[in-house]
Structures are given as C-alpha cells and as structure tokens.
Coordinates of N, CA and C in Angstrom, one line a residue:
Q500 N 43.5 52.7 72.0 CA 44.0 51.8 72.3 C 45.0 51.7 71.0
S501 N 44.4 52.0 69.5 CA 45.6 51.7 68.7 C 46.4 53.1 68.4
I502 N 46.7 53.7 69.5 CA 47.6 55.2 69.5 C 49.5 54.8 68.9
T503 N 49.5 53.4 68.9 CA 50.6 52.7 68.5 C 50.7 52.6 67.0
L504 N 49.7 52.1 66.6 CA 49.1 51.9 65.3 C 48.8 53.0 64.6
L505 N 48.2 54.4 64.9 CA 48.6 55.4 64.2 C 49.6 56.0 64.3
L506 N 50.5 55.9 65.1 CA 51.9 56.5 64.6 C 52.6 55.8 63.7
D507 N 52.5 54.4 63.7 CA 52.6 53.6 63.1 C 52.4 54.1 61.3
K508 N 51.3 53.9 61.2 CA 50.5 54.2 59.9 C 50.3 56.1 59.6
T509 N 50.2 56.8 60.2 CA 50.7 58.1 60.0 C 51.7 58.7 59.7
D510 N 51.8 59.0 58.4 CA 53.0 60.2 57.7 C 53.8 60.8 59.0
P511 N 54.7 60.8 59.6 CA 55.4 61.4 60.4 C 55.4 63.0 61.0
S512 N 55.5 63.4 59.2 CA 55.4 65.1 59.1 C 53.5 65.5 60.6
L513 N 53.0 65.0 60.5 CA 51.5 64.5 60.8 C 51.3 64.5 62.2
H514 N 52.8 63.8 63.1 CA 53.0 63.6 63.7 C 52.2 64.6 65.3
S515 N 53.0 65.7 65.0 CA 52.9 66.7 66.0 C 51.7 67.8 65.8
D516 N 51.2 67.7 64.8 CA 49.8 68.5 64.7 C 48.1 67.6 65.1
C517 N 48.4 66.0 64.7 CA 47.2 65.2 64.8 C 47.5 64.1 66.2
I518 N 48.7 63.3 66.3 CA 48.8 62.2 67.0 C 49.5 63.0 68.5
Y519 N 50.0 63.2 68.7 CA 50.6 64.0 69.9 C 49.4 64.4 70.5
P520 N 48.6 65.6 70.2 CA 47.4 66.0 70.6 C 46.8 64.8 71.5
I521 N 46.8 63.8 70.7 CA 45.7 63.0 70.8 C 46.2 62.4 72.5
I522 N 47.4 62.0 72.2 CA 47.9 61.3 73.5 C 48.2 62.4 74.7
F523 N 48.3 63.7 74.3 CA 48.6 64.4 75.6 C 46.9 65.1 76.1
R524 N 46.3 64.8 75.5 CA 44.4 65.0 75.9 C 44.3 63.9 76.6
A525 N 44.5 62.7 76.2 CA 44.2 61.2 76.7 C 44.9 61.2 78.2
L526 N 46.1 61.8 78.4 CA 46.7 61.8 79.8 C 46.2 62.5 80.4
K527 N 45.6 63.8 79.7 CA 44.9 65.1 80.9 C 43.3 64.9 81.1
S528 N 42.8 63.7 80.5 CA 41.4 63.4 80.7 C 41.2 63.2 82.0
N529 N 40.1 63.3 82.3 CA 39.3 62.8 83.7 C 38.9 62.0 83.7
K530 N 38.9 61.1 82.8 CA 38.8 59.3 83.0 C 39.9 58.6 83.3
T531 N 39.6 58.2 84.3 CA 40.6 57.4 84.5 C 41.1 56.0 83.9
V532 N 40.2 54.9 83.0 CA 40.3 54.2 82.2 C 41.2 54.9 80.9
L533 N 40.7 55.8 80.3 CA 41.9 56.0 79.1 C 43.2 56.7 80.2
K534 N 43.1 57.2 80.7 CA 44.5 57.8 81.4 C 45.1 56.2 81.9
K535 N 45.2 55.4 82.2 CA 45.5 54.1 82.4 C 46.0 53.5 81.4
E536 N 45.0 53.5 80.4 CA 45.6 52.8 79.1 C 46.3 53.8 77.9
C537 N 46.8 54.9 77.8 CA 47.2 55.6 77.6 C 49.0 55.3 78.5
I538 N 49.1 55.3 79.4 CA 50.1 55.0 80.6 C 50.6 53.9 79.8
K539 N 49.6 53.2 80.1 CA 50.5 51.6 79.4 C 51.1 51.3 78.4
K540 N 51.0 52.1 77.0 CA 51.1 52.5 76.2 C 52.3 53.3 75.8
L541 N 52.5 54.3 76.6 CA 53.5 55.0 77.1 C 55.2 54.2 76.3
P542 N 55.5 53.4 76.5 CA 56.8 53.0 76.7 C 56.9 52.7 75.3
S543 N 56.0 52.1 74.5 CA 56.0 52.1 72.7 C 55.9 53.6 72.2
I544 N 55.2 54.6 73.0 CA 54.9 55.7 73.0 C 56.1 57.2 72.5
I545 N 57.0 56.4 73.7 CA 58.1 57.5 73.8 C 59.4 56.8 72.9
E546 N 59.5 55.5 72.2 CA 60.3 55.9 71.5 C 60.0 56.2 70.5
K547 N 58.6 56.7 70.0 CA 58.4 57.1 68.6 C 58.3 58.9 68.9
L548 N 59.0 59.1 70.2 CA 58.4 60.7 70.0 C 60.0 61.4 70.2
P549 N 59.8 62.5 69.4 CA 61.1 63.5 69.7 C 61.8 63.8 71.1
E550 N 62.8 63.6 71.3 CA 63.3 63.9 72.4 C 62.7 65.3 73.5
N551 N 62.7 66.4 72.4 CA 62.2 68.4 72.4 C 60.5 67.9 72.8
I552 N 60.2 66.7 72.2 CA 58.8 66.9 72.6 C 58.2 66.2 73.7
I553 N 59.5 65.3 73.9 CA 59.0 64.2 75.6 C 59.6 65.7 76.7
R554 N 60.4 66.1 76.5 CA 60.7 67.1 77.7 C 59.7 68.4 77.7
T555 N 59.8 69.0 76.5 CA 58.5 70.1 77.1 C 57.0 69.9 76.9
N556 N 56.3 68.9 76.9 CA 54.9 68.2 76.6 C 54.5 67.6 77.2
L557 N 55.6 66.0 77.0 CA 55.0 65.1 77.9 C 55.7 64.7 79.2
L558 N 57.1 65.5 79.7 CA 57.0 65.2 81.0 C 56.7 66.4 81.6
P559 N 55.7 67.5 81.3 CA 54.5 68.3 82.8 C 54.0 67.5 82.6
I560 N 53.2 66.7 81.6 CA 52.0 65.8 81.9 C 52.2 65.0 82.7
I561 N 52.9 64.0 82.8 CA 53.4 63.0 83.4 C 53.3 63.2 84.5
V562 N 54.4 64.6 85.0 CA 54.4 64.9 86.4 C 53.4 65.6 87.0
N563 N 52.3 66.1 86.6 CA 51.3 67.0 86.9 C 50.3 65.3 87.1
L564 N 50.3 64.5 86.4 CA 49.8 63.0 86.7 C 50.4 62.1 87.8
I565 N 51.7 62.7 88.5 CA 51.9 62.0 89.5 C 51.5 62.8 90.9
F566 N 51.7 64.3 91.2 CA 51.3 64.9 91.8 C 49.5 64.5 91.9
S567 N 49.1 64.8 91.3 CA 47.8 65.0 90.9 C 46.8 63.5 91.2
S568 N 47.4 62.1 91.0 CA 47.0 60.8 91.0 C 46.6 61.2 92.9
K569 N 45.5 60.4 92.7 CA 44.5 59.8 94.0 C 44.3 58.4 93.9
D570 N 44.3 58.1 92.6 CA 44.2 56.3 92.0 C 45.4 56.1 92.2
I571 N 46.1 55.2 93.0 CA 47.8 54.4 92.7 C 47.2 52.5 92.9
D572 N 47.7 51.9 91.4 CA 47.1 51.2 90.9 C 48.9 50.7 89.9

C-alpha cells in the first residue's frame, strides 16, 4: 500500500531497478488482494512512470490481467 510513498522517497535513478519490479510483480501475483490494491494505486503510479515503461512493461501486464481475470469487482 505504500508503493506511492516508495516512489516519492526513492531516488528516481533506482525506480527501474527497485520499485517498478515490485509493482509489476504485484500485478502478476496470484494473490487477488495484492492485485486489487496495486490496481487501486495505478492512477498515482502511472503519473510517475516514464511512457516507455508504461508501453513496454505495464500495458502488457494490464492486458493480460484483463483477459485472464475471473474475478470482476
């Protein structure tokens, strides 16, 4: 739940290696609660992500989530 805090307090040069992988793993997790919490934070996370990371990493994960989702809330 503190992912936006991590983004704000961590040196931006470390985001690609340290913070973004946490976000992407949470979205790929088998834990529904974890995915839902991460999805709730996406609007504030996306504001901080570079466009190329959104295009190459985040969008494919979101598309996969949409097509594999069984739990629609």
